[in-house]
PDB file of N, CA and C in Angstrom:
ATOM      1  N   MET J   1     -10.108  66.077 123.268  1.00  0.00           N
ATOM      2  CA  MET J   1      -9.730  65.313 124.391  1.00  0.00           C
ATOM      3  C   MET J   1      -9.995  66.468 125.232  1.00  0.00           C
ATOM      4  N   LYS J   2     -10.812  66.172 126.495  1.00  0.00           N
ATOM      5  CA  LYS J   2     -11.181  66.920 127.443  1.00  0.00           C
ATOM      6  C   LYS J   2      -9.866  66.961 128.424  1.00  0.00           C
ATOM      7  N   ASN J   3     -10.584  67.764 129.248  1.00  0.00           N
ATOM      8  CA  ASN J   3      -9.364  68.403 130.492  1.00  0.00           C
ATOM      9  C   ASN J   3      -9.966  69.135 131.459  1.00  0.00           C
ATOM     10  N   LYS J   4      -9.348  69.327 132.725  1.00  0.00           N
ATOM     11  CA  LYS J   4     -10.125  69.412 133.787  1.00  0.00           C
ATOM     12  C   LYS J   4      -9.015  70.970 134.366  1.00  0.00           C
ATOM     13  N   LEU J   5      -8.174  71.436 133.178  1.00  0.00           N
ATOM     14  CA  LEU J   5      -7.588  72.280 133.972  1.00  0.00           C
ATOM     15  C   LEU J   5      -8.517  73.918 134.237  1.00  0.00           C
ATOM     16  N   LYS J   6      -9.060  74.153 134.477  1.00  0.00           N
ATOM     17  CA  LYS J   6     -10.089  75.078 135.088  1.00  0.00           C
ATOM     18  C   LYS J   6     -10.015  74.466 136.265  1.00  0.00           C
ATOM     19  N   VAL J   7     -10.229  73.383 136.572  1.00  0.00           N
ATOM     20  CA  VAL J   7     -10.437  72.842 138.052  1.00  0.00           C
ATOM     21  C   VAL J   7      -9.168  72.768 138.851  1.00  0.00           C
ATOM     22  N   PHE J   8      -8.231  72.621 138.419  1.00  0.00           N
ATOM     23  CA  PHE J   8      -6.998  72.282 138.737  1.00  0.00           C
ATOM     24  C   PHE J   8      -6.165  73.893 138.878  1.00  0.00           C
ATOM     25  N   ARG J   9      -6.687  74.702 137.896  1.00  0.00           N
ATOM     26  CA  ARG J   9      -6.211  76.107 138.153  1.00  0.00           C
ATOM     27  C   ARG J   9      -7.135  76.851 139.443  1.00  0.00           C
ATOM     28  N   ALA J  10      -8.378  76.432 139.335  1.00  0.00           N
ATOM     29  CA  ALA J  10      -9.298  76.650 140.752  1.00  0.00           C
ATOM     30  C   ALA J  10      -8.326  76.442 141.817  1.00  0.00           C
ATOM     31  N   MET J  11      -8.331  75.144 141.694  1.00  0.00           N
ATOM     32  CA  MET J  11      -7.872  74.812 143.133  1.00  0.00           C
ATOM     33  C   MET J  11      -6.405  75.072 143.919  1.00  0.00           C
ATOM     34  N   LYS J  12      -5.816  75.528 142.905  1.00  0.00           N
ATOM     35  CA  LYS J  12      -4.482  76.324 142.827  1.00  0.00           C
ATOM     36  C   LYS J  12      -4.577  77.847 143.464  1.00  0.00           C
ATOM     37  N   GLU J  13      -5.766  78.202 143.097  1.00  0.00           N
ATOM     38  CA  GLU J  13      -6.300  79.646 143.092  1.00  0.00           C
ATOM     39  C   GLU J  13      -5.349  81.024 142.571  1.00  0.00           C
ATOM     40  N   ILE J  14      -4.910  80.363 141.227  1.00  0.00           N
ATOM     41  CA  ILE J  14      -3.994  81.303 140.302  1.00  0.00           C
ATOM     42  C   ILE J  14      -5.100  81.589 138.762  1.00  0.00           C
ATOM     43  N   THR J  15      -4.784  82.556 138.465  1.00  0.00           N
ATOM     44  CA  THR J  15      -5.172  83.246 137.286  1.00  0.00           C
ATOM     45  C   THR J  15      -4.568  82.316 136.068  1.00  0.00           C
ATOM     46  N   GLN J  16      -5.284  82.464 134.667  1.00  0.00           N
ATOM     47  CA  GLN J  16      -4.646  82.086 133.673  1.00  0.00           C
ATOM     48  C   GLN J  16      -3.581  82.923 133.025  1.00  0.00           C
ATOM     49  N   LYS J  17      -3.702  84.507 133.371  1.00  0.00           N
ATOM     50  CA  LYS J  17      -2.332  84.861 133.208  1.00  0.00           C
ATOM     51  C   LYS J  17      -1.329  84.004 134.024  1.00  0.00           C
ATOM     52  N   GLU J  18      -1.108  84.003 135.482  1.00  0.00           N
ATOM     53  CA  GLU J  18      -0.230  83.544 135.871  1.00  0.00           C
ATOM     54  C   GLU J  18       0.135  81.676 135.908  1.00  0.00           C
ATOM     55  N   LEU J  19      -1.066  81.216 135.379  1.00  0.00           N
ATOM     56  CA  LEU J  19      -0.537  80.125 135.193  1.00  0.00           C
ATOM     57  C   LEU J  19       0.135  80.018 133.265  1.00  0.00           C
ATOM     58  N   ALA J  20      -0.309  80.747 132.592  1.00  0.00           N
ATOM     59  CA  ALA J  20       0.259  80.910 132.111  1.00  0.00           C
ATOM     60  C   ALA J  20       2.070  81.126 131.287  1.00  0.00           C
ATOM     61  N   LYS J  21       1.897  82.446 132.460  1.00  0.00           N
ATOM     62  CA  LYS J  21       3.084  82.933 133.020  1.00  0.00           C
ATOM     63  C   LYS J  21       4.161  82.014 133.483  1.00  0.00           C
ATOM     64  N   GLU J  22       4.366  81.251 134.318  1.00  0.00           N
ATOM     65  CA  GLU J  22       4.151  79.725 134.323  1.00  0.00           C
ATOM     66  C   GLU J  22       4.638  79.061 133.424  1.00  0.00           C
ATOM     67  N   LEU J  23       3.773  78.603 132.563  1.00  0.00           N
ATOM     68  CA  LEU J  23       3.969  77.553 131.746  1.00  0.00           C
ATOM     69  C   LEU J  23       4.524  78.023 130.277  1.00  0.00           C
ATOM     70  N   SER J  24       4.859  79.372 130.249  1.00  0.00           N
ATOM     71  CA  SER J  24       5.413  80.489 129.071  1.00  0.00           C
ATOM     72  C   SER J  24       5.007  79.936 128.144  1.00  0.00           C
ATOM     73  N   VAL J  25       3.896  80.630 128.181  1.00  0.00           N
ATOM     74  CA  VAL J  25       2.658  80.358 127.468  1.00  0.00           C
ATOM     75  C   VAL J  25       1.812  81.197 127.105  1.00  0.00           C
ATOM     76  N   THR J  26       0.419  81.669 125.948  1.00  0.00           N
ATOM     77  CA  THR J  26       0.257  83.001 126.049  1.00  0.00           C
ATOM     78  C   THR J  26      -0.925  82.889 127.059  1.00  0.00           C
ATOM     79  N   ARG J  27      -1.872  83.707 127.438  1.00  0.00           N
ATOM     80  CA  ARG J  27      -2.821  83.206 127.845  1.00  0.00           C
ATOM     81  C   ARG J  27      -3.881  82.806 127.394  1.00  0.00           C
ATOM     82  N   GLN J  28      -4.020  83.217 125.997  1.00  0.00           N
ATOM     83  CA  GLN J  28      -4.968  83.200 125.020  1.00  0.00           C
ATOM     84  C   GLN J  28      -5.108  81.215 124.759  1.00  0.00           C
ATOM     85  N   SER J  29      -3.821  80.764 124.906  1.00  0.00           N
ATOM     86  CA  SER J  29      -3.386  79.559 125.139  1.00  0.00           C
ATOM     87  C   SER J  29      -4.249  78.551 126.351  1.00  0.00           C
ATOM     88  N   ILE J  30      -4.551  79.093 127.496  1.00  0.00           N
ATOM     89  CA  ILE J  30      -4.483  78.387 127.988  1.00  0.00           C
ATOM     90  C   ILE J  30      -6.038  78.329 128.227  1.00  0.00           C
ATOM     91  N   VAL J  31      -7.066  80.211 128.002  1.00  0.00           N
ATOM     92  CA  VAL J  31      -8.108  79.707 127.381  1.00  0.00           C
ATOM     93  C   VAL J  31      -8.984  78.598 126.466  1.00  0.00           C
ATOM     94  N   SER J  32      -7.862  78.361 125.572  1.00  0.00           N
ATOM     95  CA  SER J  32      -8.622  77.939 124.762  1.00  0.00           C
ATOM     96  C   SER J  32      -8.213  75.835 124.494  1.00  0.00           C
ATOM     97  N   ILE J  33      -7.003  75.909 126.010  1.00  0.00           N
ATOM     98  CA  ILE J  33      -7.191  74.594 126.548  1.00  0.00           C
ATOM     99  C   ILE J  33      -7.926  74.092 127.066  1.00  0.00           C
ATOM    100  N   GLU J  34      -8.762  75.613 128.261  1.00  0.00           N
ATOM    101  CA  GLU J  34     -10.332  74.930 129.272  1.00  0.00           C
ATOM    102  C   GLU J  34     -10.843  74.905 128.343  1.00  0.00           C
ATOM    103  N   ASN J  35     -11.413  76.002 127.372  1.00  0.00           N
ATOM    104  CA  ASN J  35     -12.513  75.651 126.620  1.00  0.00           C
ATOM    105  C   ASN J  35     -12.710  74.544 125.662  1.00  0.00           C
ATOM    106  N   GLY J  36     -11.278  73.609 125.611  1.00  0.00           N
ATOM    107  CA  GLY J  36     -11.525  72.296 124.189  1.00  0.00           C
ATOM    108  C   GLY J  36     -11.315  72.593 122.805  1.00  0.00           C
ATOM    109  N   LYS J  37     -11.092  73.553 122.498  1.00  0.00           N
ATOM    110  CA  LYS J  37     -10.722  74.077 121.170  1.00  0.00           C
ATOM    111  C   LYS J  37      -8.959  74.309 120.998  1.00  0.00           C
ATOM    112  N   TYR J  38      -8.379  73.900 121.637  1.00  0.00           N
ATOM    113  CA  TYR J  38      -7.077  73.608 121.640  1.00  0.00           C
ATOM    114  C   TYR J  38      -6.382  72.431 122.702  1.00  0.00           C
ATOM    115  N   ASP J  39      -5.887  71.365 121.852  1.00  0.00           N
ATOM    116  CA  ASP J  39      -5.276  70.233 122.267  1.00  0.00           C
ATOM    117  C   ASP J  39      -3.639  70.988 122.751  1.00  0.00           C
ATOM    118  N   PRO J  40      -3.268  70.549 123.897  1.00  0.00           N
ATOM    119  CA  PRO J  40      -1.688  71.026 124.242  1.00  0.00           C
ATOM    120  C   PRO J  40      -0.782  70.051 123.940  1.00  0.00           C
ATOM    121  N   SER J  41       0.460  70.355 123.027  1.00  0.00           N
ATOM    122  CA  SER J  41       0.984  69.314 122.712  1.00  0.00           C
ATOM    123  C   SER J  41       1.587  68.484 123.687  1.00  0.00           C
ATOM    124  N   LEU J  42       1.979  67.866 123.630  1.00  0.00           N
ATOM    125  CA  LEU J  42       2.319  66.938 124.774  1.00  0.00           C
ATOM    126  C   LEU J  42       3.575  67.103 125.445  1.00  0.00           C
ATOM    127  N   LYS J  43       4.347  68.021 125.053  1.00  0.00           N
ATOM    128  CA  LYS J  43       5.143  68.395 125.815  1.00  0.00           C
ATOM    129  C   LYS J  43       4.874  69.715 127.294  1.00  0.00           C
ATOM    130  N   LEU J  44       3.664  70.359 126.398  1.00  0.00           N
ATOM    131  CA  LEU J  44       2.578  71.202 127.200  1.00  0.00           C
ATOM    132  C   LEU J  44       1.899  70.633 128.173  1.00  0.00           C
ATOM    133  N   ALA J  45       1.607  69.497 127.995  1.00  0.00           N
ATOM    134  CA  ALA J  45       0.828  68.519 129.120  1.00  0.00           C
ATOM    135  C   ALA J  45       1.133  68.081 129.709  1.00  0.00           C
ATOM    136  N   PHE J  46       2.681  67.688 129.745  1.00  0.00           N
ATOM    137  CA  PHE J  46       3.134  67.003 130.603  1.00  0.00           C
ATOM    138  C   PHE J  46       4.225  68.344 131.720  1.00  0.00           C
ATOM    139  N   LYS J  47       4.280  69.573 130.991  1.00  0.00           N
ATOM    140  CA  LYS J  47       4.773  70.848 131.990  1.00  0.00           C
ATOM    141  C   LYS J  47       2.822  70.774 132.905  1.00  0.00           C
ATOM    142  N   ILE J  48       1.897  71.030 132.458  1.00  0.00           N
ATOM    143  CA  ILE J  48       0.720  71.638 132.675  1.00  0.00           C
ATOM    144  C   ILE J  48       0.720  70.252 134.008  1.00  0.00           C
ATOM    145  N   ALA J  49       0.813  69.073 134.093  1.00  0.00           N
ATOM    146  CA  ALA J  49       0.912  68.131 134.890  1.00  0.00           C
ATOM    147  C   ALA J  49       2.064  68.332 136.152  1.00  0.00           C
ATOM    148  N   ILE J  50       2.637  68.399 135.369  1.00  0.00           N
ATOM    149  CA  ILE J  50       4.190  68.884 136.498  1.00  0.00           C
ATOM    150  C   ILE J  50       3.869  69.880 137.227  1.00  0.00           C
ATOM    151  N   PHE J  51       3.392  70.819 136.981  1.00  0.00           N
ATOM    152  CA  PHE J  51       2.983  72.029 137.804  1.00  0.00           C
ATOM    153  C   PHE J  51       2.174  71.979 138.514  1.00  0.00           C
ATOM    154  N   PHE J  52       1.009  70.671 138.437  1.00  0.00           N
ATOM    155  CA  PHE J  52      -0.051  71.211 139.881  1.00  0.00           C
ATOM    156  C   PHE J  52       0.247  69.244 140.696  1.00  0.00           C
ATOM    157  N   ASP J  53       1.144  68.905 140.606  1.00  0.00           N
ATOM    158  CA  ASP J  53       1.703  67.652 140.691  1.00  0.00           C
ATOM    159  C   ASP J  53       1.302  66.506 140.431  1.00  0.00           C
ATOM    160  N   VAL J  54       0.440  66.629 139.425  1.00  0.00           N
ATOM    161  CA  VAL J  54      -0.510  65.179 139.381  1.00  0.00           C
ATOM    162  C   VAL J  54      -0.172  64.341 138.083  1.00  0.00           C
ATOM    163  N   GLN J  55      -0.279  63.271 137.563  1.00  0.00           N
ATOM    164  CA  GLN J  55      -0.015  62.556 136.464  1.00  0.00           C
ATOM    165  C   GLN J  55      -1.360  63.170 135.895  1.00  0.00           C
ATOM    166  N   ILE J  56      -0.493  62.828 134.079  1.00  0.00           N
ATOM    167  CA  ILE J  56      -0.812  63.681 133.236  1.00  0.00           C
ATOM    168  C   ILE J  56      -2.139  63.297 132.938  1.00  0.00           C
ATOM    169  N   GLU J  57      -3.071  62.080 133.093  1.00  0.00           N
ATOM    170  CA  GLU J  57      -4.149  61.567 132.821  1.00  0.00           C
ATOM    171  C   GLU J  57      -5.135  62.067 133.979  1.00  0.00           C
ATOM    172  N   GLU J  58      -5.124  62.404 135.376  1.00  0.00           N
ATOM    173  CA  GLU J  58      -5.888  63.696 135.863  1.00  0.00           C
ATOM    174  C   GLU J  58      -6.248  64.954 135.270  1.00  0.00           C
ATOM    175  N   VAL J  59      -5.544  65.570 134.333  1.00  0.00           N
ATOM    176  CA  VAL J  59      -5.867  66.357 133.643  1.00  0.00           C
ATOM    177  C   VAL J  59      -6.333  66.380 132.365  1.00  0.00           C
ATOM    178  N   PHE J  60      -5.874  65.921 131.669  1.00  0.00           N
ATOM    179  CA  PHE J  60      -6.304  65.391 130.248  1.00  0.00           C
ATOM    180  C   PHE J  60      -7.001  63.626 130.234  1.00  0.00           C
ATOM    181  N   THR J  61      -8.062  63.826 129.388  1.00  0.00           N
ATOM    182  CA  THR J  61      -8.715  62.372 128.706  1.00  0.00           C
ATOM    183  C   THR J  61      -9.458  62.122 128.120  1.00  0.00           C
ATOM    184  N   PHE J  62      -8.512  60.930 127.303  1.00  0.00           N
ATOM    185  CA  PHE J  62      -9.125  61.422 125.384  1.00  0.00           C
ATOM    186  C   PHE J  62     -10.533  60.664 125.209  1.00  0.00           C
ATOM    187  N   GLU J  63     -10.989  61.438 124.275  1.00  0.00           N
ATOM    188  CA  GLU J  63     -12.103  61.342 123.456  1.00  0.00           C
ATOM    189  C   GLU J  63     -11.967  61.159 122.535  1.00  0.00           C
ATOM    190  N   GLU J  64     -12.670  60.233 121.905  1.00  0.00           N
ATOM    191  CA  GLU J  64     -13.102  60.099 119.824  1.00  0.00           C
ATOM    192  C   GLU J  64     -13.991  61.026 119.822  1.00  0.00           C
TER     193      GLU J  64
END
């Protein structure tokens, strides 16, 4: 799954650590998601979309 998490984080000017704290996950989780090494759970994906006030599809796109 591709994502634009890094882009949205940069637009909001927050660090990986700050985002991790807001979402109650580790900074390493944010790094892994941004690098495409980890696909978040559906619950976490929704939390991310809600945090940035966007539709989930704006952050995450499915690729086979």
